[in-house]
Coordinates of C-alpha atoms and ligand atoms in Angstrom, one line a residue:
X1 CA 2.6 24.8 7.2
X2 CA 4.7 28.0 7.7
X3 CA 8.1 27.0 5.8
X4 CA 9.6 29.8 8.6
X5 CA 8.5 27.6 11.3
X6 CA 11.0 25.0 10.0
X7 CA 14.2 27.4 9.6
X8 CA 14.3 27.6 13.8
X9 CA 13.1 23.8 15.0
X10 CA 13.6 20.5 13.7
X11 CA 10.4 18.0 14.2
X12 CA 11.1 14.8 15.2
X13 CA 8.5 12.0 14.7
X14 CA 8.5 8.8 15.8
X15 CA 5.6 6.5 14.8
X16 CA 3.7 3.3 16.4
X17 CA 1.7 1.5 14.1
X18 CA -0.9 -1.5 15.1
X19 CA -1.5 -4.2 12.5
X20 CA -4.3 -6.2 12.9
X21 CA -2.9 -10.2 11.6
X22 CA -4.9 -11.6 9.1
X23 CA -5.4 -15.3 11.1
X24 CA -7.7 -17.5 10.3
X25 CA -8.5 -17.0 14.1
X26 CA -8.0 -14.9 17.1
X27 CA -4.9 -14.2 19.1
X28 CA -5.5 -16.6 22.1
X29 CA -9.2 -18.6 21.2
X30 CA -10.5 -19.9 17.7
X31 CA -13.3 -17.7 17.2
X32 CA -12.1 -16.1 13.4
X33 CA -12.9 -12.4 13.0
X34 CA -14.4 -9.8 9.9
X35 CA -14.7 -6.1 9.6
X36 CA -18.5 -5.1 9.5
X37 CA -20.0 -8.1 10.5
X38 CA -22.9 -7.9 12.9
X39 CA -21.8 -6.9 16.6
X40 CA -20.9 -9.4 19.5
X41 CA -21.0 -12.3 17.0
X42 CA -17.5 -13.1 17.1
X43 CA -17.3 -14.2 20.9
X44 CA -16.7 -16.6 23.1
X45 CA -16.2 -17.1 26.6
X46 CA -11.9 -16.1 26.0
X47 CA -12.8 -13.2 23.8
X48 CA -15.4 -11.9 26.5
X49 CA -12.9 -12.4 30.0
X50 CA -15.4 -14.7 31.6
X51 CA -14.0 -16.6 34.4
X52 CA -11.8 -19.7 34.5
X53 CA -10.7 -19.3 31.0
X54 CA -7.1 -19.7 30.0
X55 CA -5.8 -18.2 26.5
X56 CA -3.7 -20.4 24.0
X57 CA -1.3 -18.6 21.8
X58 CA -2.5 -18.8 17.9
X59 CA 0.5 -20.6 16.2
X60 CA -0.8 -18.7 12.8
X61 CA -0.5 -15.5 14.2
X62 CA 3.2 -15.8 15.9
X63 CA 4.3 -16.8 12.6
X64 CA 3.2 -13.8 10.8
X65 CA 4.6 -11.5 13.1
X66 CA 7.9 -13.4 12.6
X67 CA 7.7 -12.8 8.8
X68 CA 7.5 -9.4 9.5
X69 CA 10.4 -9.6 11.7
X70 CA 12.2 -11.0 8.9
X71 CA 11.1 -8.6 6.2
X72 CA 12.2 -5.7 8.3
X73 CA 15.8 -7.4 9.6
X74 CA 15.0 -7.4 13.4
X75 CA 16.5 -9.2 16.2
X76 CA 14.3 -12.2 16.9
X77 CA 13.9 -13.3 20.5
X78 CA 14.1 -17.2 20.7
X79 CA 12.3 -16.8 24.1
X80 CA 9.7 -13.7 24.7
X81 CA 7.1 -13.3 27.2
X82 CA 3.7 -12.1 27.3
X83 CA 3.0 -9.7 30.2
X84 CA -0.4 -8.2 31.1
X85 CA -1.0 -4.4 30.5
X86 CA -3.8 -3.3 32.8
X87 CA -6.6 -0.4 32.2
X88 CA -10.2 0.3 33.0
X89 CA -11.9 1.0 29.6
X90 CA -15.6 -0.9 28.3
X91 CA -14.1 -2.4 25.6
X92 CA -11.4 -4.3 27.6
X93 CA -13.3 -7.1 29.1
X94 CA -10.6 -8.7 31.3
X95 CA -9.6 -4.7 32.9
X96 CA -6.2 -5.7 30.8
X97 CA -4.9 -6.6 27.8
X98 CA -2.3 -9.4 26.8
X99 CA 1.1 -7.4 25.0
X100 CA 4.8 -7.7 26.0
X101 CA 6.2 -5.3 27.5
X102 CA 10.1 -5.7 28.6
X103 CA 10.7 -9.2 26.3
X104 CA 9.4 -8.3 22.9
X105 CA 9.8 -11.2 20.5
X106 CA 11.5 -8.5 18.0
X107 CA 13.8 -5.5 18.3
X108 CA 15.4 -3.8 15.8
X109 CA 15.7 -3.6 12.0
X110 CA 14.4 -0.7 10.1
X111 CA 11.9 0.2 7.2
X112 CA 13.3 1.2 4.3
X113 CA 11.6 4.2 1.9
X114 CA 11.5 6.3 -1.2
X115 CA 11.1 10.5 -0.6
X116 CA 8.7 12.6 -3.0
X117 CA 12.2 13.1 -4.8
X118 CA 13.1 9.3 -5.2
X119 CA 16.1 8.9 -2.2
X120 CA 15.7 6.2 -0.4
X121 CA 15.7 6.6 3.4
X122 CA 15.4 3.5 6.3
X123 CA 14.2 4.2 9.2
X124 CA 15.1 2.2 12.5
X125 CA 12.4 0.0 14.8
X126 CA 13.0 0.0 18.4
X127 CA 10.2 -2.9 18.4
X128 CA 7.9 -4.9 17.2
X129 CA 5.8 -6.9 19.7
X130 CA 2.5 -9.4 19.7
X131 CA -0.5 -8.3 21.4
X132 CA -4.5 -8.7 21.2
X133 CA -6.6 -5.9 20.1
X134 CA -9.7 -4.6 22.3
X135 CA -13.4 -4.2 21.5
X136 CA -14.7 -0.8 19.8
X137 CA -16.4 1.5 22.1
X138 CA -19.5 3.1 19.8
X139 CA -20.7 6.2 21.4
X140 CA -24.6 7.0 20.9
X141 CA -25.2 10.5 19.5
X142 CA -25.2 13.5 21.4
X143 CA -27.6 14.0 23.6
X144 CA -28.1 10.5 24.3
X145 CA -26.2 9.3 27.8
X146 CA -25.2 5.7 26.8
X147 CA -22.5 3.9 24.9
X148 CA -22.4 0.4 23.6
X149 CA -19.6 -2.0 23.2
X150 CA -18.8 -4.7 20.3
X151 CA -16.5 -7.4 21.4
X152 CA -16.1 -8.6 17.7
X153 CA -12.5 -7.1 17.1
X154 CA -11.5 -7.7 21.0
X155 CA -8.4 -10.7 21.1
X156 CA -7.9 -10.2 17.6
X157 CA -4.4 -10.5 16.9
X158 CA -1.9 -7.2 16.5
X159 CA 1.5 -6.3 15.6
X160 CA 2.4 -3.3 17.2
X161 CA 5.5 -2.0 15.2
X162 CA 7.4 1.2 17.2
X163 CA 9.9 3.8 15.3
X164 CA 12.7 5.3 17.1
X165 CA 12.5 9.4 16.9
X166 CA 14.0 9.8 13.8
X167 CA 11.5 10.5 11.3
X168 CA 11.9 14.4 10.0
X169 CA 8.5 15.2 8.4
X170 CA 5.1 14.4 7.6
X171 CA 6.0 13.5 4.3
X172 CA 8.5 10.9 5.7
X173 CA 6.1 9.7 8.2
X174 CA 3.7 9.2 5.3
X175 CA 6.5 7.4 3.0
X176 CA 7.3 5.3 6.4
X177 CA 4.0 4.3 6.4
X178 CA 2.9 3.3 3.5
X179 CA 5.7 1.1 2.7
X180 CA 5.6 -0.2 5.6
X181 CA 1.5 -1.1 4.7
X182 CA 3.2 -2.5 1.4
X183 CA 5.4 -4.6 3.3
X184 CA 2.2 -6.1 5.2
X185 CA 0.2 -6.7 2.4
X186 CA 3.1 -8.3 0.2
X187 CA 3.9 -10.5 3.4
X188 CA -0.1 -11.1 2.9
X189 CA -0.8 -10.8 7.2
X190 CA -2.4 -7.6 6.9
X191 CA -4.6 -5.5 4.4
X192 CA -3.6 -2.3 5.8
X193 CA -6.9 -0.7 5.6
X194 CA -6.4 2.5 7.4
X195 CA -10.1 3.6 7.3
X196 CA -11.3 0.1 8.3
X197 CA -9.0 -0.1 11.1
X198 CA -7.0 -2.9 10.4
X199 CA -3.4 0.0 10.2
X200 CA -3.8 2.3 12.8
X201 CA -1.0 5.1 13.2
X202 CA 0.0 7.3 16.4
X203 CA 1.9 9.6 16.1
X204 CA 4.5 10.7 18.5
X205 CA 5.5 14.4 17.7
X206 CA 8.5 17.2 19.5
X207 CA 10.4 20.0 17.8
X208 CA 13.6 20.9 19.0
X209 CA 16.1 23.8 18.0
X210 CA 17.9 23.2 14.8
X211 CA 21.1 22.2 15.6
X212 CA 20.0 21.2 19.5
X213 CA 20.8 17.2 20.7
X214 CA 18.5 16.2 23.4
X215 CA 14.9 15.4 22.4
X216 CA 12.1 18.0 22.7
X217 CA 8.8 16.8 24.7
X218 CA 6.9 15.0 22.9
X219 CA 2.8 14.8 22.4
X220 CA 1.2 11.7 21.3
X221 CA -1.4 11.8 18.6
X222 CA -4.1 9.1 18.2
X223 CA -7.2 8.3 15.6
X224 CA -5.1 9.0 12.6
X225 CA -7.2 6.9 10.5
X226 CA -6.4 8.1 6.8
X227 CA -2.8 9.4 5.5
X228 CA -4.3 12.7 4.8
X229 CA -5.1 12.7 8.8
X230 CA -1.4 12.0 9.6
X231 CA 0.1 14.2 7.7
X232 CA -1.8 17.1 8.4
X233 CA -2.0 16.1 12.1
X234 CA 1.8 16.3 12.4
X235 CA 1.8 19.4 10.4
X236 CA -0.7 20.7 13.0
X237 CA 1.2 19.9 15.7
X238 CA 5.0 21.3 14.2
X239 CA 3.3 24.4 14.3
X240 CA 1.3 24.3 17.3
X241 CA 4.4 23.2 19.7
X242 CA 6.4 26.0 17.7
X243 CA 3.7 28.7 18.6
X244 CA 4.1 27.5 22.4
X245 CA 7.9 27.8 22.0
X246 CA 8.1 31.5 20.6
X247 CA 5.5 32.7 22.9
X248 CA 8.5 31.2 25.9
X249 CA 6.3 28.7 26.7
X250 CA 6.9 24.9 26.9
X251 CA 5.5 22.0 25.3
X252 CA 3.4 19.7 27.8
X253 CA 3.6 15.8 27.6
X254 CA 0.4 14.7 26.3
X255 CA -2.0 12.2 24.3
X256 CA -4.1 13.9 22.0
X257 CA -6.7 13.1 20.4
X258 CA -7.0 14.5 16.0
X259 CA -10.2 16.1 15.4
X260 CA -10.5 15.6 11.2
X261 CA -13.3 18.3 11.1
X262 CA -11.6 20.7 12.4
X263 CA -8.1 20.1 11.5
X264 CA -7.2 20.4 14.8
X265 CA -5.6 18.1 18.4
X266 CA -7.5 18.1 21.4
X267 CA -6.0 16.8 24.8
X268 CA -7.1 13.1 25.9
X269 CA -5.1 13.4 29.1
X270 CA -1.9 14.6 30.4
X271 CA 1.9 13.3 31.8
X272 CA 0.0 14.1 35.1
X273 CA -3.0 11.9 34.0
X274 CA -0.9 8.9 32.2
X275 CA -2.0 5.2 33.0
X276 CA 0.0 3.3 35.4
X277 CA -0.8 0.1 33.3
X278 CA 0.8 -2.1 36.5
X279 CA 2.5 -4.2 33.2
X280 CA 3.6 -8.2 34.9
X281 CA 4.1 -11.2 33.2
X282 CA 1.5 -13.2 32.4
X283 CA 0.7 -16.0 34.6
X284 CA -1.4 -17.6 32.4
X285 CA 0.9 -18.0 29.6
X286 CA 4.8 -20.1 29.1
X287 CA 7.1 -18.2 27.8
X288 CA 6.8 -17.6 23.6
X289 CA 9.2 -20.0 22.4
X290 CA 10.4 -19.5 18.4
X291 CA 13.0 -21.9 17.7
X292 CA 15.7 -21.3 15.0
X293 CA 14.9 -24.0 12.6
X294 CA 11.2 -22.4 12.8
X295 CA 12.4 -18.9 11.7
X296 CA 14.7 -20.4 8.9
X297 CA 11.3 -22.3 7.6
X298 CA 9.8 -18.9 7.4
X299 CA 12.7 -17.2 5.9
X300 CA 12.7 -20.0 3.2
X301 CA 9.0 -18.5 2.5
X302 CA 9.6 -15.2 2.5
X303 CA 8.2 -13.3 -1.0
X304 CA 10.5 -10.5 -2.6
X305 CA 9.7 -7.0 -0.6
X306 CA 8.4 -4.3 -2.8
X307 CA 11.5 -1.8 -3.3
X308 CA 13.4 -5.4 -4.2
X309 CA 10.7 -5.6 -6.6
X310 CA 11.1 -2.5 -8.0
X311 CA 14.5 -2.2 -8.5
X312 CA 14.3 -5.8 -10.5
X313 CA 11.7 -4.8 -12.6
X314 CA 13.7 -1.6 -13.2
X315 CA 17.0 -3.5 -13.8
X316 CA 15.4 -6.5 -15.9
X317 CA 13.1 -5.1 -18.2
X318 CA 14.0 -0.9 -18.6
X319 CA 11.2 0.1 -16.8
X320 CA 10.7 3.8 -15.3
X321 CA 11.0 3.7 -11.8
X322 CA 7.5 5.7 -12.3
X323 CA 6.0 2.4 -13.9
X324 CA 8.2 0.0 -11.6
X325 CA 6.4 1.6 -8.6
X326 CA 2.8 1.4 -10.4
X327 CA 3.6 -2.5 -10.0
X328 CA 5.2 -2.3 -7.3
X329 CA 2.1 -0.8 -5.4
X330 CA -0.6 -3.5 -7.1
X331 CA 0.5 -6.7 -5.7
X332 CA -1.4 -8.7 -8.4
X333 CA 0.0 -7.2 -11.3
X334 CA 3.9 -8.2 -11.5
X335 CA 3.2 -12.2 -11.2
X336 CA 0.3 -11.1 -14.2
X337 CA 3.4 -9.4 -16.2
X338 CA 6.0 -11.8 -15.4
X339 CA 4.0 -14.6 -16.7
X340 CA 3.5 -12.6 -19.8
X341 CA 6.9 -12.0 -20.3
X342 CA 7.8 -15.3 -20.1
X343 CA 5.1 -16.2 -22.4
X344 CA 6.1 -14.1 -25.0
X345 CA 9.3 -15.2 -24.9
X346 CA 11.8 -13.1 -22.7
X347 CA 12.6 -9.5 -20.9
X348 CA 12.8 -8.1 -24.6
X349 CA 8.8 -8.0 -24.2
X350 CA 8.6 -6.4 -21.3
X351 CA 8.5 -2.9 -21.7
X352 CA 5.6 -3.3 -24.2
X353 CA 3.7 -5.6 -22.2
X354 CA 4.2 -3.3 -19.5
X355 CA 2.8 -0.7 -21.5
X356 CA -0.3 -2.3 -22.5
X357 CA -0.9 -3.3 -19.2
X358 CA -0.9 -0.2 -17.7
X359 CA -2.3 1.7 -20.6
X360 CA -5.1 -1.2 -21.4
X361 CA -5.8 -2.7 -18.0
X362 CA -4.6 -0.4 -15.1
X363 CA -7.8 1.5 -15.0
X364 CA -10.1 -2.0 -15.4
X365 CA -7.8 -3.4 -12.1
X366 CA -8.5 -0.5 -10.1
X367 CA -11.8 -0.4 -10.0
X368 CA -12.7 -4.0 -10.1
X369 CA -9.9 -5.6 -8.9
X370 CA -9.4 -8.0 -11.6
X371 CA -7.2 -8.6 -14.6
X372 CA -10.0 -9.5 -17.8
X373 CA -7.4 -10.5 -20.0
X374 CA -5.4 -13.5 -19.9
X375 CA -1.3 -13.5 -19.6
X376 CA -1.6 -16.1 -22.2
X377 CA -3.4 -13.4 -24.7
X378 CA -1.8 -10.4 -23.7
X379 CA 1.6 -12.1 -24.6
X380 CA 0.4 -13.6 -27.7
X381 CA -1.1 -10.1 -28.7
X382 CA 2.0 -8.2 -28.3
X383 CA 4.2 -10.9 -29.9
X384 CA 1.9 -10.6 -33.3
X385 CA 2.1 -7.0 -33.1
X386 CA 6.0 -7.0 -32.7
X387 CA 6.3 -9.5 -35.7
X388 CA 4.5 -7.1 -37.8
X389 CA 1.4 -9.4 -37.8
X390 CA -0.9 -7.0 -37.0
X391 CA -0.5 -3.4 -36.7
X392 CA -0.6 -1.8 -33.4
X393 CA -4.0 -0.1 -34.7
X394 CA -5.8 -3.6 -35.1
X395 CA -4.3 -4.8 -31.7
X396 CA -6.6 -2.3 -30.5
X397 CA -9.5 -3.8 -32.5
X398 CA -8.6 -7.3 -31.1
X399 CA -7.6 -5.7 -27.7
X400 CA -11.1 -4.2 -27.0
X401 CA -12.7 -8.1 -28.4
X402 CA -10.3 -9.5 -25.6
X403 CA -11.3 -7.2 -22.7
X404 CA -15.1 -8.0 -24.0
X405 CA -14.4 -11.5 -23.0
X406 CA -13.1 -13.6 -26.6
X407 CA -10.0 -15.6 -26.3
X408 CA -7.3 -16.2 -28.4
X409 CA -6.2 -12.8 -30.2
X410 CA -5.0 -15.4 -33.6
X411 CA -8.2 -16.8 -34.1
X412 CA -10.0 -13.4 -33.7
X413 CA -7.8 -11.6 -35.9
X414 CA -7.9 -14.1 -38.6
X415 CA -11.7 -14.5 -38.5
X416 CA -11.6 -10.6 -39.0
X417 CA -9.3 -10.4 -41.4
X418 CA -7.1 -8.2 -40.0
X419 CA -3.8 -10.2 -40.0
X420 CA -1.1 -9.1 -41.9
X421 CA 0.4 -5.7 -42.4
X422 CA 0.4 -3.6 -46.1
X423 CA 3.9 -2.1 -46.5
X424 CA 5.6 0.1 -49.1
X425 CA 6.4 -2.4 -51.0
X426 CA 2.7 -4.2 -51.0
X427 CA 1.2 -1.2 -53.2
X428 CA 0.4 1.4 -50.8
X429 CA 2.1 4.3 -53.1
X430 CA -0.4 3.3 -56.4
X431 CA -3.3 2.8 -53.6
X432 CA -2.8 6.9 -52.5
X433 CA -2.1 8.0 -56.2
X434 CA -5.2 6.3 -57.1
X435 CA -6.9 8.6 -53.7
X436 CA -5.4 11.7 -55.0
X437 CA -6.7 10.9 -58.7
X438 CA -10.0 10.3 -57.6
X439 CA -9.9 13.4 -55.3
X440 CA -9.0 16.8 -56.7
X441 CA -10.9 19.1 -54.7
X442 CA -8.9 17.6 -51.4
X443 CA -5.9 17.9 -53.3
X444 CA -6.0 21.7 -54.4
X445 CA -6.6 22.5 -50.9
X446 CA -4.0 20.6 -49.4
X447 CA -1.7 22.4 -52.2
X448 CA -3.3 26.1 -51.2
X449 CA -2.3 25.1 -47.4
X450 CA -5.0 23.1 -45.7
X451 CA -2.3 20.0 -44.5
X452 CA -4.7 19.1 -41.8
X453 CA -7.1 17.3 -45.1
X454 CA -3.9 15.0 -44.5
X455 CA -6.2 13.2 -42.3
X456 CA -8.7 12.7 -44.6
X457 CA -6.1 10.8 -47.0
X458 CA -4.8 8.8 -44.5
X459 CA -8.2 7.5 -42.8
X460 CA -8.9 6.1 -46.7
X461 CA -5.9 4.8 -46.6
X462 CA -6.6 2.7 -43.1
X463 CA -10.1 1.7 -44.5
X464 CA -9.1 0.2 -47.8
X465 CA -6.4 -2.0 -46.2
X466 CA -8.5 -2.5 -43.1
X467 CA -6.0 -0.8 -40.6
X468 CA -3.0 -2.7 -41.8
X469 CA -1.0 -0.3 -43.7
X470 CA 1.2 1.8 -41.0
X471 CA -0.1 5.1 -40.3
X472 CA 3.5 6.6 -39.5
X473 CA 4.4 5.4 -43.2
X474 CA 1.2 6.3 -44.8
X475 CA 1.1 9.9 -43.5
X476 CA 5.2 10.7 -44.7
X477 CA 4.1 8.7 -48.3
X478 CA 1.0 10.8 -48.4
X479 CA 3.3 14.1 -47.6
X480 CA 5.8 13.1 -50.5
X481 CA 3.1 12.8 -52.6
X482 CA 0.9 15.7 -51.9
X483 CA 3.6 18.3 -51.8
Ligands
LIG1 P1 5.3 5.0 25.2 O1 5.4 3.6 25.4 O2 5.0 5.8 26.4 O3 4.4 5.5 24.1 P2 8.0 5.0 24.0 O4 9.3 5.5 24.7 O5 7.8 3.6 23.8 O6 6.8 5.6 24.9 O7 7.9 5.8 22.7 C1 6.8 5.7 21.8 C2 7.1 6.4 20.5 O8 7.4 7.7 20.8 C3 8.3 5.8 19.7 O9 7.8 5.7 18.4 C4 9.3 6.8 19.9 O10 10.1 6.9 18.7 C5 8.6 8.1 20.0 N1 9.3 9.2 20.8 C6 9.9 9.0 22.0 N2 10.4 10.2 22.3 C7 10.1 11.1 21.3 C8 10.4 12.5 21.1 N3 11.1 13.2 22.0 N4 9.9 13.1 20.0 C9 9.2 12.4 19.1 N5 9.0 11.1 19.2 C10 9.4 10.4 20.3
LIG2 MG1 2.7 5.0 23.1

């Protein structure tokens, strides 16, 4: 983006988010729902709008939206309403859609973020209300004049969490949203899978001014279905709705619809066009009741939010904020540590374990999701090593033995005679004499200035005492000596 564009306006973003709950089931009916599974499987007569059905709210599903509530410090109505939002579209079976509109069972809190440069920023929620998702519209290609409908994700349950106008950037936006996806997932009622729907992000964009009060007009941006998409989307549109403004124009209300390809919005309809959605209360429905005692069951529940976790892991163990994040972001790996830690014997532990876990087994996790060595083995590894059992060289010998699938780094070191360490003291200058005796060629030419056959000592070394000896120590000796 043009860095000039941002010297005269200030963008303002404000973000609404749709989560997709996790429930066993749907919002109102007990039909259970799955990405990718065959079309119009996951039906019944509520999800499809036939006639003379009545919805019953999922008990699972208010629950997790309270959670979220809770995580996020909003205001949580003891009494909310459910209120019909009516459009014409193929995927909406009943012509309208079960939200709440003017009773939202949550207002307020805020989410709370790091920038690129490590401050922390919170941004404010107006809302966060309950509703039921629709069913996907999939459009034939070109050419061909028909469209089909798959009710499978229609009355699955949603979140719908709404900013107030006060995010600054697309790198904020992005920072916004991706903790709040972290949030989600450590709450575990969401996977926030952005390409697979189950996080989708509009964006609400205006520029005003710098130094100007009152809010520019906004435009609405919809199928942001990657970060990438949202960040360059608002990017797009800074610079767009500043183009209008130098050339004395002005910015028109709109929804918009992000064209990926071509990196650019096109308009899905106009203030002139917007949906009268005739919003009223939902006869069908009593009023959402969440007692207190209910909410304080919850709150008893509620798992440690990921900056929390960060800052602990920072403040208990001295680890980088860099590395406290890496955990931070892979909800499966502090417990994994933790337990470690504890295994090994305390917080003292911690930064090595940490080390070899994201050294040794990051890369493993990623890609298949699962951690092949055992807390138990980790910790007993790590506690040889620092008792100058083994040396960190034959950890990796007992490491790679581990990953392969063996247990119990003891045993396997002992079998393979690599316990034990060979110190100063145990030899180690008469073992490199004895080298240099039976090596005079390599000698001369480290004395006429080839060091680097250094190496050549030192690897002997390692072989005769079967990586025990301590390379650090063996290459100073070996440096006495030779010089
Ligand atoms: P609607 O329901 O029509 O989408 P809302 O008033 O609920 O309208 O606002 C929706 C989103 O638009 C909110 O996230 C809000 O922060 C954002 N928003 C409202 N006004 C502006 C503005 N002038 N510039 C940027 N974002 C805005
Ligand atoms: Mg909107």
């Amino acid at each position: 983006m043009n860095p000039a564009v941002l010297d005269r306006y200030e963008p303002v973003i404000g973000l609404e988010v749709h989560a997709q709950l996790a429930t066993a089931t749907k919002m109102f009916t007990a039909v259970p729902y799955r990405f990718g599974v065959e079309p119009n499987t996951l039906v019944d007569p509520v999800v499809l709008g036939l006639p003379g059905v009545l919805p019953v709210v999922n008990r699972e599903a208010v629950a997790f939206a309270v959670k979220l509530a809770l995580a996020v410090g909003g205001r949580i109505r003891h009494r909310s309403r459910f209120a019909r939002k009516h459009y014409f579209y193929p995927d909406l079976p009943k012509g309208y859609q079960i939200s709440q509109y003017d009773e939202p069972y949550c207002e307020g809190g805020a989410i709370e973020f790091e920038t690129a440069d490590g401050a922390r920023r919170r941004v404010t929620l107006t809302r966060i209300h309950l509703e039921e998702d629709s069913g996907k519209n999939m459009h034939a290609d070109a050419g061909a004049n028909f469209s089909l409908v798959d009710f499978n994700r229609a009355g699955v349950p949603l979140v719908e969490i709404v900013s107030e106008p006060v995010i600054g950037s697309a790198a904020e936006a992005v920072g916004y949203l991706k903790a709040l996806r972290q949030i989600l997932r450590t709450l575990g009622i969401c996977d926030g899978n952005l390409e697979e729907g189950s996080m989708r992000c509009d964006a609400n964009v205006s520029i005003r001014p710098r130094g100007a009060s009152k809010l520019g007009t906004r435009t609405e941006m919809k199928n942001l279905n990657s970060f990438k998409a949202v960040s360059d989307a608002i990017e797009y549109e800074i610079e767009r709705q500043a183009g209008v403004l130098d050339a004395g124009g002005t910015v028109v209300q709109a929804t918009l619809l992000w064209d990926p390809a071509l990196g650019q919005t096109k308009v899905l309809r106009t203030k002139e066009e917007a949906e009268d959605y005739r919003y009223f209360p939902e006869p069908d429905l009593p009023p959402l009741e969440i007692p207190q005692a209910w909410i304080d069951e919850l709150a008893e529940r509620t798992p440690e939010l990921p900056l929390a976790l960060k800052d602990r892991l920072v403040a208990s163990y001295q680890l980088t904020p860099y590395d406290a994040e890496i955990f931070m972001n892979n909800l499966e790996l502090a417990p994994y540590f933790e337990r470690a830690v504890s295994l090994a014997g305390g917080p003292a532990f911690g930064k090595k374990l940490a080390n070899w876990i994201l050294t040794e087994l990051l890369g493993t996790f990623r890609d298949t999701g699962k951690l092949p060595v055992t807390a138990e083995d980790l910790a007993a590894l790590v506690v040889m090593v620092e008792g100058g059992e083994l040396t960190g060289r034959n950890a990796k010998d007992v490491f790679a033995r581990l990953l392969a699938g063996e247990r119990d780094p003891r045993a396997l070191a002992a079998a393979a005679g690599l316990l034990g360490s060979v110190g100063a003291d145990d030899g180690l200058e008469a073992m490199c004499r004895e080298l240099m005796d039976a090596n005079p060629a390599q000698v001369e030419k480290y004395r006429k200035g080839k060091t680097n056959v250094l190496g050549f000592f030192v690897g002997e070394v390692m072989k005769r005492t079967r990586g025990k000896a301590d390379a650090a120590a063996v290459t100073a000796l070996l440096k006495d000596l030779l010089s």
